[in-house]
PDB file of C-alpha atoms in Angstrom:
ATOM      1  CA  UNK A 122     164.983 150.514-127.780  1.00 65.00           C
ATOM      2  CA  UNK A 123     162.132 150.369-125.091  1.00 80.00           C
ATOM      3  CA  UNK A 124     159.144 148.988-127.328  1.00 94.00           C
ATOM      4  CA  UNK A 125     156.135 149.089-125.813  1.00 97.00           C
ATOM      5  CA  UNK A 126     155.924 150.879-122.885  1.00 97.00           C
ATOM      6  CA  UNK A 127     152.659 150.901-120.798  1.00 98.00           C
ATOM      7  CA  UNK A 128     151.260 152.859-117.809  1.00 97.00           C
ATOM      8  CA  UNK A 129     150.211 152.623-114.986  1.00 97.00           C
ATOM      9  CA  UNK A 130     151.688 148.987-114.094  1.00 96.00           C
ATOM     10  CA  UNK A 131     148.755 148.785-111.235  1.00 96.00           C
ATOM     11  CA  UNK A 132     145.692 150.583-110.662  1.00 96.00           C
ATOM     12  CA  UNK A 133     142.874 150.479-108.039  1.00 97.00           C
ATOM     13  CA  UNK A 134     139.083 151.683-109.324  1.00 97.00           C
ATOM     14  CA  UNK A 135     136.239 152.287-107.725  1.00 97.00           C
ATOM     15  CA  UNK A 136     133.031 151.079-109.364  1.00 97.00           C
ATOM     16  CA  UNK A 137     131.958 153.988-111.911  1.00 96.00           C
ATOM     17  CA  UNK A 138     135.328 155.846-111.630  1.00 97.00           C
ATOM     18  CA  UNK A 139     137.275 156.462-115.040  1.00 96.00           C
ATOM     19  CA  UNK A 140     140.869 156.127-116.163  1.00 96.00           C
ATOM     20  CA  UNK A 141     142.921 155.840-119.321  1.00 98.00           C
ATOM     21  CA  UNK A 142     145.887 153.058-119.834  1.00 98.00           C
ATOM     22  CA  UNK A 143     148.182 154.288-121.788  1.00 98.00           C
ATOM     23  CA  UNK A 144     150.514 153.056-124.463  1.00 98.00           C
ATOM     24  CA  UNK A 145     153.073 153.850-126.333  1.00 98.00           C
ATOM     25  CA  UNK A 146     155.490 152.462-129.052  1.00 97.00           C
ATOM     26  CA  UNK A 147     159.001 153.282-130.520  1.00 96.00           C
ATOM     27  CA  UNK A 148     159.211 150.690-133.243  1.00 95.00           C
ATOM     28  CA  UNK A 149     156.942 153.055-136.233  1.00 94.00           C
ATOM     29  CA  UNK A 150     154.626 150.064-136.286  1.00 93.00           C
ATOM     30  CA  UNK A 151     151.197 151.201-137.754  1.00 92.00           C
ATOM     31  CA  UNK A 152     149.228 148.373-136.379  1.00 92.00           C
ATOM     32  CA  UNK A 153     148.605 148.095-132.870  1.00 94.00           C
ATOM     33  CA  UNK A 154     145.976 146.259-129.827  1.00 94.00           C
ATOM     34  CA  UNK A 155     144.963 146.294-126.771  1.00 97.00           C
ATOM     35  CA  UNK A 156     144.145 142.886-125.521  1.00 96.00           C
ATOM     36  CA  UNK A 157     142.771 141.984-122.280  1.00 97.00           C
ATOM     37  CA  UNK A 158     143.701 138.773-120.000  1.00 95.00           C
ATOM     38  CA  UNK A 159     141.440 137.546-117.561  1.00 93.00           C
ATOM     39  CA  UNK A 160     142.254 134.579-115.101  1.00 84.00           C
ATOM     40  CA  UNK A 161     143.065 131.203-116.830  1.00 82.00           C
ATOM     41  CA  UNK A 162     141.921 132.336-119.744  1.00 87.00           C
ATOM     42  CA  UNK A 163     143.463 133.669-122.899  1.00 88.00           C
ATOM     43  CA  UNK A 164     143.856 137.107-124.471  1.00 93.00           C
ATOM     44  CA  UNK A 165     140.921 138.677-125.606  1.00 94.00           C
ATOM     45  CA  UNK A 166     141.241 141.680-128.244  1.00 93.00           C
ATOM     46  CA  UNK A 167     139.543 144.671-126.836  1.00 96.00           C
ATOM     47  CA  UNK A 168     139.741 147.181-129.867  1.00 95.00           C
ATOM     48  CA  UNK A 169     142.503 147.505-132.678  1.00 93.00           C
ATOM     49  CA  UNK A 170     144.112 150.003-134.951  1.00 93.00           C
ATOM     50  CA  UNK A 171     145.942 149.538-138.648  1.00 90.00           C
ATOM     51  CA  UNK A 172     146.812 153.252-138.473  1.00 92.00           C
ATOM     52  CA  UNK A 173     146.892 157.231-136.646  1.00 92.00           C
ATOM     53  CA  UNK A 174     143.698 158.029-137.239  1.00 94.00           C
ATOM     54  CA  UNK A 175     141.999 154.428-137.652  1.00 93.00           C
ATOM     55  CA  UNK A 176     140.391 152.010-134.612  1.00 94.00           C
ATOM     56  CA  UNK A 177     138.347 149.379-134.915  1.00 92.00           C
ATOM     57  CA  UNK A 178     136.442 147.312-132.107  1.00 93.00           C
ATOM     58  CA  UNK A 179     137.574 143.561-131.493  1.00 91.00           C
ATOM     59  CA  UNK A 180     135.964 140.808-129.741  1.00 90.00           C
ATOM     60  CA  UNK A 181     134.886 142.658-126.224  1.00 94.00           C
ATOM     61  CA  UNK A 182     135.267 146.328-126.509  1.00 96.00           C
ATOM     62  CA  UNK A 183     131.709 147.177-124.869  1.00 96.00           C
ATOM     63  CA  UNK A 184     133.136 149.504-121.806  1.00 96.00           C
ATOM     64  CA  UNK A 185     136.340 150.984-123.940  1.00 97.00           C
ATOM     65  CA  UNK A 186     137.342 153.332-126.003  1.00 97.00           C
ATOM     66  CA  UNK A 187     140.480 154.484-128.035  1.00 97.00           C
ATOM     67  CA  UNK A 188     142.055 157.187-129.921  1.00 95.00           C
ATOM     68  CA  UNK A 189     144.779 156.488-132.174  1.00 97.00           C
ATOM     69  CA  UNK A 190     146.221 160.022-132.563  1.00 96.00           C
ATOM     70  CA  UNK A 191     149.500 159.456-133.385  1.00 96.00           C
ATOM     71  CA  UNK A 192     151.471 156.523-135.074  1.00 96.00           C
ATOM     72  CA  UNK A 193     153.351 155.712-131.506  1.00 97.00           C
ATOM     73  CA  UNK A 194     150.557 156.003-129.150  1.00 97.00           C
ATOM     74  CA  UNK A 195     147.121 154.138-128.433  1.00 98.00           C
ATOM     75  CA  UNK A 196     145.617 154.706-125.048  1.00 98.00           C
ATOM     76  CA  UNK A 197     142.741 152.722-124.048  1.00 98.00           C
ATOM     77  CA  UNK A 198     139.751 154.730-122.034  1.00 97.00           C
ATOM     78  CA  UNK A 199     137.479 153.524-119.072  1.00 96.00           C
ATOM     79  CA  UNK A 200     134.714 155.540-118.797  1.00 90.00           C
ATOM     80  CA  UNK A 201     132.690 153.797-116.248  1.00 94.00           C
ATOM     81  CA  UNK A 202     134.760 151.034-114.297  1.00 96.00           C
ATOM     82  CA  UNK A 203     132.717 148.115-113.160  1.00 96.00           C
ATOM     83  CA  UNK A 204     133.878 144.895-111.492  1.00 96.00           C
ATOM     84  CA  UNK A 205     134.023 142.799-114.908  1.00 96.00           C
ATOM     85  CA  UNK A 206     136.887 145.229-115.992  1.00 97.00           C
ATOM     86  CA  UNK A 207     139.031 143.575-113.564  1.00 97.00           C
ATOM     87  CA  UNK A 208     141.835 142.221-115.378  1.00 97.00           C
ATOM     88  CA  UNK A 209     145.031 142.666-116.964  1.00 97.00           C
ATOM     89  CA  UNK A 210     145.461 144.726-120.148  1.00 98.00           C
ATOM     90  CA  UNK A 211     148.188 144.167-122.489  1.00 97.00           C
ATOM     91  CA  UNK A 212     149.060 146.608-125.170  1.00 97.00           C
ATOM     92  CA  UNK A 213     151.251 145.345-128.631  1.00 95.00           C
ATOM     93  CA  UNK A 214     152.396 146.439-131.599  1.00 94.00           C
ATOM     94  CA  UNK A 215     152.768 144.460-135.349  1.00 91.00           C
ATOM     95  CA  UNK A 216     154.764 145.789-138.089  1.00 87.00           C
ATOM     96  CA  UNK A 217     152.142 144.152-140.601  1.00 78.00           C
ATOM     97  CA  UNK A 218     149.236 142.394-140.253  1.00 71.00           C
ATOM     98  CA  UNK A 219     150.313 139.572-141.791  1.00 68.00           C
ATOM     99  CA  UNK A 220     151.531 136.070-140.161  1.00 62.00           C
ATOM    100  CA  UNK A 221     155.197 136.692-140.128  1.00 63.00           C
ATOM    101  CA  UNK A 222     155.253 139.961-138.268  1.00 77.00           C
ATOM    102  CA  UNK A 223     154.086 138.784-134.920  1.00 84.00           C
ATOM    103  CA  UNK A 224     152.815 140.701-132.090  1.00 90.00           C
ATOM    104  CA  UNK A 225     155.269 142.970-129.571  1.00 94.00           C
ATOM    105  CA  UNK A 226     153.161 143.380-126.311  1.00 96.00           C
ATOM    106  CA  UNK A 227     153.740 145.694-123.425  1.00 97.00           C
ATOM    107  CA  UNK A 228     154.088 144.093-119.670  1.00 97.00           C
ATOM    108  CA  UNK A 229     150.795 145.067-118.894  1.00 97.00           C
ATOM    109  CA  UNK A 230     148.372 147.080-116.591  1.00 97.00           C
ATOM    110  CA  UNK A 231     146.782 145.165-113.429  1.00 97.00           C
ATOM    111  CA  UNK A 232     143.606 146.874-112.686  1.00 97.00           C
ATOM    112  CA  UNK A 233     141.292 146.192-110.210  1.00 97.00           C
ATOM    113  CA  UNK A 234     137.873 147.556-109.923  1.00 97.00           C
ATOM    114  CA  UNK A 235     136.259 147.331-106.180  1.00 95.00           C
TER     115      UNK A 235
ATOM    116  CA  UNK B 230     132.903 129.232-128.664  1.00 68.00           C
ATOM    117  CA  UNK B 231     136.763 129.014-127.956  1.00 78.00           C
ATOM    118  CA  UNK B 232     138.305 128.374-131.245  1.00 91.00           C
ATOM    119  CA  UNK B 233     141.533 127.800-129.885  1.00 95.00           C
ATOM    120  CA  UNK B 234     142.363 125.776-126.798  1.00 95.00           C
ATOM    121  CA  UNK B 235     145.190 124.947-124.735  1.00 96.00           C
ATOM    122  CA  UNK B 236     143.539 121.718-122.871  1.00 91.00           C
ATOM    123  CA  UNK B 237     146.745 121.027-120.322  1.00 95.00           C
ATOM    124  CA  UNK B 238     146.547 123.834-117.678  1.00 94.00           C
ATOM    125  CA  UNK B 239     149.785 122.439-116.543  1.00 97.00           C
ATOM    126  CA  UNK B 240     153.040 120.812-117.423  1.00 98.00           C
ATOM    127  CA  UNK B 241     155.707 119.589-115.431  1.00 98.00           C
ATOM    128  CA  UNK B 242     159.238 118.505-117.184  1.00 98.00           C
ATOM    129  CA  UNK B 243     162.256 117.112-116.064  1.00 98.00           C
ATOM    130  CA  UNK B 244     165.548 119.485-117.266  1.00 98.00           C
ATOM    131  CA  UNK B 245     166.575 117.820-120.126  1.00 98.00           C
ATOM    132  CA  UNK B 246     164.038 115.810-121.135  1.00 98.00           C
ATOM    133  CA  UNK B 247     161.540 117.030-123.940  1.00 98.00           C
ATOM    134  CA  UNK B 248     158.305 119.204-123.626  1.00 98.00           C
ATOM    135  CA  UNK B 249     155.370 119.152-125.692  1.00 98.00           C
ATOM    136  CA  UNK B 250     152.665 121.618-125.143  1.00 98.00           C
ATOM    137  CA  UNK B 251     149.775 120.845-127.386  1.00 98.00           C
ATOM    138  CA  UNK B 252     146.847 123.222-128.748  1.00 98.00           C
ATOM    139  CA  UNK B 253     143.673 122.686-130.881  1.00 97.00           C
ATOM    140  CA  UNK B 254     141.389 124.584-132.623  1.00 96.00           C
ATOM    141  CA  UNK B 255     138.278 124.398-134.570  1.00 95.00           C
ATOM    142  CA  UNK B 256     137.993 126.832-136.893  1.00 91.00           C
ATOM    143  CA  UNK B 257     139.829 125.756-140.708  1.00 90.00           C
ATOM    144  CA  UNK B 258     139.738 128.993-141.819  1.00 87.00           C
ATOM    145  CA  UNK B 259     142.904 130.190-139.484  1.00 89.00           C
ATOM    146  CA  UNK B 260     146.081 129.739-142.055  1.00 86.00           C
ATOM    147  CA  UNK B 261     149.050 130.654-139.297  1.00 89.00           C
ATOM    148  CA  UNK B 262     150.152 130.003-135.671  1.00 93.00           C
ATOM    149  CA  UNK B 263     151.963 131.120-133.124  1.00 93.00           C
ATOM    150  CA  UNK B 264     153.297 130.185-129.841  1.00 96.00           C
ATOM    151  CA  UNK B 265     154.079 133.127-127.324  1.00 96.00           C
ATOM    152  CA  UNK B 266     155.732 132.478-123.768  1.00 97.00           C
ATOM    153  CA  UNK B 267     154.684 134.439-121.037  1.00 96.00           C
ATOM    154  CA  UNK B 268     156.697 135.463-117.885  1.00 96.00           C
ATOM    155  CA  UNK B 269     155.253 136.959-114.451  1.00 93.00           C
ATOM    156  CA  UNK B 270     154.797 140.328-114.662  1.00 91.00           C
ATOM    157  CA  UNK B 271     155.897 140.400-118.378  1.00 94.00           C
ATOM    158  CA  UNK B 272     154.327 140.710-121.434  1.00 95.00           C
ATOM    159  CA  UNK B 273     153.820 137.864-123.562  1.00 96.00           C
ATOM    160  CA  UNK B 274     156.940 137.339-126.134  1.00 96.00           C
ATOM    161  CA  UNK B 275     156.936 135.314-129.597  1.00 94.00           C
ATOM    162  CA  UNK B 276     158.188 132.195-129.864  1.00 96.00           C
ATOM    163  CA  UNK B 277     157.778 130.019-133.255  1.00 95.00           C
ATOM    164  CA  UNK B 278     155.020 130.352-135.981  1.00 93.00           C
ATOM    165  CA  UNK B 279     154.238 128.270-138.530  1.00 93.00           C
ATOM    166  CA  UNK B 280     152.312 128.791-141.997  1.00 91.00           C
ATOM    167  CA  UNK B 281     149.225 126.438-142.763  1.00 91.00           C
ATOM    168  CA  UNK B 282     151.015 125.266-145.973  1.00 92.00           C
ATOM    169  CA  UNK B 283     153.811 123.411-143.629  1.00 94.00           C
ATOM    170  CA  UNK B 284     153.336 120.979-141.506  1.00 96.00           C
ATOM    171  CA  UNK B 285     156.649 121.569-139.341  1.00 97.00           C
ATOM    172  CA  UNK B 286     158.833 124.549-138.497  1.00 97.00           C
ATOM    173  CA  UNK B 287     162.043 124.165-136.658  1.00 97.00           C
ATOM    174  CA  UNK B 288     164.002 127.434-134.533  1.00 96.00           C
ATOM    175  CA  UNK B 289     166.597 125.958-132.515  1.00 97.00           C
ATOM    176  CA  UNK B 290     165.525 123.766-129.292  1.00 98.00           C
ATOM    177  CA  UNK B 291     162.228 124.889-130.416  1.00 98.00           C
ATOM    178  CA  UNK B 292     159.807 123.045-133.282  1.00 98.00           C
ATOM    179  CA  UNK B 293     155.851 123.171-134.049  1.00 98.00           C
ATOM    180  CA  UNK B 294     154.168 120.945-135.820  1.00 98.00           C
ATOM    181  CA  UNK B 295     151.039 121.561-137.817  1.00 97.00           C
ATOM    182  CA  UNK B 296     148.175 118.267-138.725  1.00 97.00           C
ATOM    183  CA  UNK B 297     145.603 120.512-140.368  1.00 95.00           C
ATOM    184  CA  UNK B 298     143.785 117.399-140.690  1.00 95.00           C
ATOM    185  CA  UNK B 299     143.400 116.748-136.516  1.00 96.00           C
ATOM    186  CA  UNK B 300     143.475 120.581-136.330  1.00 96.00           C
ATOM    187  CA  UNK B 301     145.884 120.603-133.869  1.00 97.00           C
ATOM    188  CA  UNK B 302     149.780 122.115-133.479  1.00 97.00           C
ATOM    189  CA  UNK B 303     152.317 121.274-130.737  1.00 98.00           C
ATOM    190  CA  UNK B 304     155.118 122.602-129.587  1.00 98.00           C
ATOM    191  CA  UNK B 305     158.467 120.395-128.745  1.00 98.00           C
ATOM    192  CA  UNK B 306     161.153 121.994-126.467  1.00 98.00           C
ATOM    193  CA  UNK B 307     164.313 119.683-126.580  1.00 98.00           C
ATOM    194  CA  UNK B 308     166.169 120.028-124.475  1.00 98.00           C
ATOM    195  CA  UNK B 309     163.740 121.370-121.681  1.00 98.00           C
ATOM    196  CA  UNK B 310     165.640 124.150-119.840  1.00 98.00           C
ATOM    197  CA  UNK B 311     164.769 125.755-115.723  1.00 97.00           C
ATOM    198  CA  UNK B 312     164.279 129.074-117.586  1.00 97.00           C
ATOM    199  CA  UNK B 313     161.611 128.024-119.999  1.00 98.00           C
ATOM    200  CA  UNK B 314     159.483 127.961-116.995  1.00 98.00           C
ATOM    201  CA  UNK B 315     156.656 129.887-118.074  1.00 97.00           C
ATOM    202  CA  UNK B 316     153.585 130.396-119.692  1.00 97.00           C
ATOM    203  CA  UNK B 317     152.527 129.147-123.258  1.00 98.00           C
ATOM    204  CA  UNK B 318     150.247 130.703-125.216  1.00 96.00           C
ATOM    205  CA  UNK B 319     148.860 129.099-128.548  1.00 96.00           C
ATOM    206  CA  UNK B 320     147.406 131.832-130.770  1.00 93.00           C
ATOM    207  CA  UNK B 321     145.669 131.840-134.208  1.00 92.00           C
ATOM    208  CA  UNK B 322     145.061 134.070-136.843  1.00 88.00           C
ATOM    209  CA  UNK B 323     144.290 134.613-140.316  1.00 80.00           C
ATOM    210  CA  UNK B 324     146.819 136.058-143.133  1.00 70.00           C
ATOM    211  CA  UNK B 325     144.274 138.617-145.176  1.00 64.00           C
ATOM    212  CA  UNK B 326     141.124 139.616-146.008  1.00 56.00           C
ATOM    213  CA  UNK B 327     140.238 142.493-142.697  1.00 55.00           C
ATOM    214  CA  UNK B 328     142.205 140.563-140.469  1.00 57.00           C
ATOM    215  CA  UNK B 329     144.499 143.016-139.420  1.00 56.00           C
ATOM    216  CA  UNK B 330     146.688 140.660-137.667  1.00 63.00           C
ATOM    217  CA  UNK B 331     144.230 140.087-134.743  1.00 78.00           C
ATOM    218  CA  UNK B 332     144.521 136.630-132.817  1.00 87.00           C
ATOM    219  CA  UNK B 333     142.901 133.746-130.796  1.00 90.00           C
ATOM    220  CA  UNK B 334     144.601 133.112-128.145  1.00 93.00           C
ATOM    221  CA  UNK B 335     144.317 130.163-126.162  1.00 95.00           C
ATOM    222  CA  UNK B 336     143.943 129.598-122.722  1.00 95.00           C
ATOM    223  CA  UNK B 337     147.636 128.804-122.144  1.00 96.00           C
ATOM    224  CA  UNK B 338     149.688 126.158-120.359  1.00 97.00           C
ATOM    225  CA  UNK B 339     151.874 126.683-116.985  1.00 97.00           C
ATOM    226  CA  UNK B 340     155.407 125.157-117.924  1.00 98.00           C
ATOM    227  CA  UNK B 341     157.746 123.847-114.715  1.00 98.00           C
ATOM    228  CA  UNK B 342     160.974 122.582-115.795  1.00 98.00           C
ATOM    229  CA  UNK B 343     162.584 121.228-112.801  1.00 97.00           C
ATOM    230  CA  UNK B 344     166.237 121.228-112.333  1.00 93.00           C
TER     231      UNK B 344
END
């Protein structure tokens, strides 16, 4: 049982370049996030989706988009990289949205934006 | 505004002995918690929760403890282990209403347990 499995594990930008991270899950969970980590700081939720068909934006999603297409995968879109995008994305999965199904994240994309 | 923080960048345990990694927060409408740990070059993983109707929740060498009052949760690791070397991750969130499960995480605290 893999999870969540996300791609690419590393990835160099150049300013105004454009890229997708994607993301995919094996568990049939409906609900699922892309959160973003920046040094000594905590996660950040980037944009969220209770559903195929159904996204929502979180706290920062000014930069990003999403499709949610299908129940197992949610790939997040860069459309015009800029320096502040440098961080590390992390992709998870719930069952439920409520407090005792708790969040199953991916490893994570490194991106860097020069 | 960080609602949740995490204000011990750092921790440093002897094997054995006990850890406590501490969190606050500010906002009283959050009614669960979570602790994740975090490896390099992992994602994070859950840990413990705990309900804002307990004050205590117990899995193992593992235990949170809730004072809604204080607003603040901690984490006890007894015994402290090498390979719980990692990073902790306090998170909030709400149980209903549009909250679709999204948390606050906190800034999160470096754990060395040394051998």
């Amino acid at each position: 049982n893999a999870g969540v499995t996300q791609t690419p594990k590393f990835r160099i930008l150049k300013i105004g370049q454009s890229m997708t991270l994607q993301c995919t899950q094996d568990m049939n969970h409906n609900y699922m996030y892309w959160y973003r980590q920046d040094p000594g700081m905590g996660l950040k939720l980037i944009y969220y989706s209770v559903g195929a068909g159904i996204t929502d934006k979180g706290e920062v999603p000014n930069g990003y988009n999403v499709s949610r297409s299908t129940t197992e995968d949610f790939p997040l879109r860069l459309e015009l990289a800029a320096p502040s995008q440098t961080s590390v994305y992390f992709c998870a999965s719930s069952y439920s949205d409520r407090g005792n199904s708790p969040l199953h994240f991916g490893n994570g994309t490194r991106l860097t934006v020069t | 505004d960080q609602q949740v923080k995490q204000n011990s960048p750092s921790l440093s345990v002897q094997e054995g002995r006990i850890s406590i990694l501490n969190c606050d927060y500010t906002n009283s409408m959050f009614d669960y918690f979570l602790w994740y740990k975090k490896y390099p070059a992992e994602g994070p993983t859950f840990l413990i929760s705990i309900s804002s109707i307990k004050d205590k929740n117990e899995d193992g060498r593992f235990t949170v403890f809730l004072n809604k009052s204080a607003k603040h949760l901690s984490l006890h690791i007894v015994p402290s282990q090498p390979g719980d070397s990692a990073v902790y991750f306090c998170a909030a969130g709400y149980a209903g209403g549009t909250s679709y499960g999204k948390l606050t995480f906190g800034q999160g605290t470096i754990l060395t347990v040394h051998p």
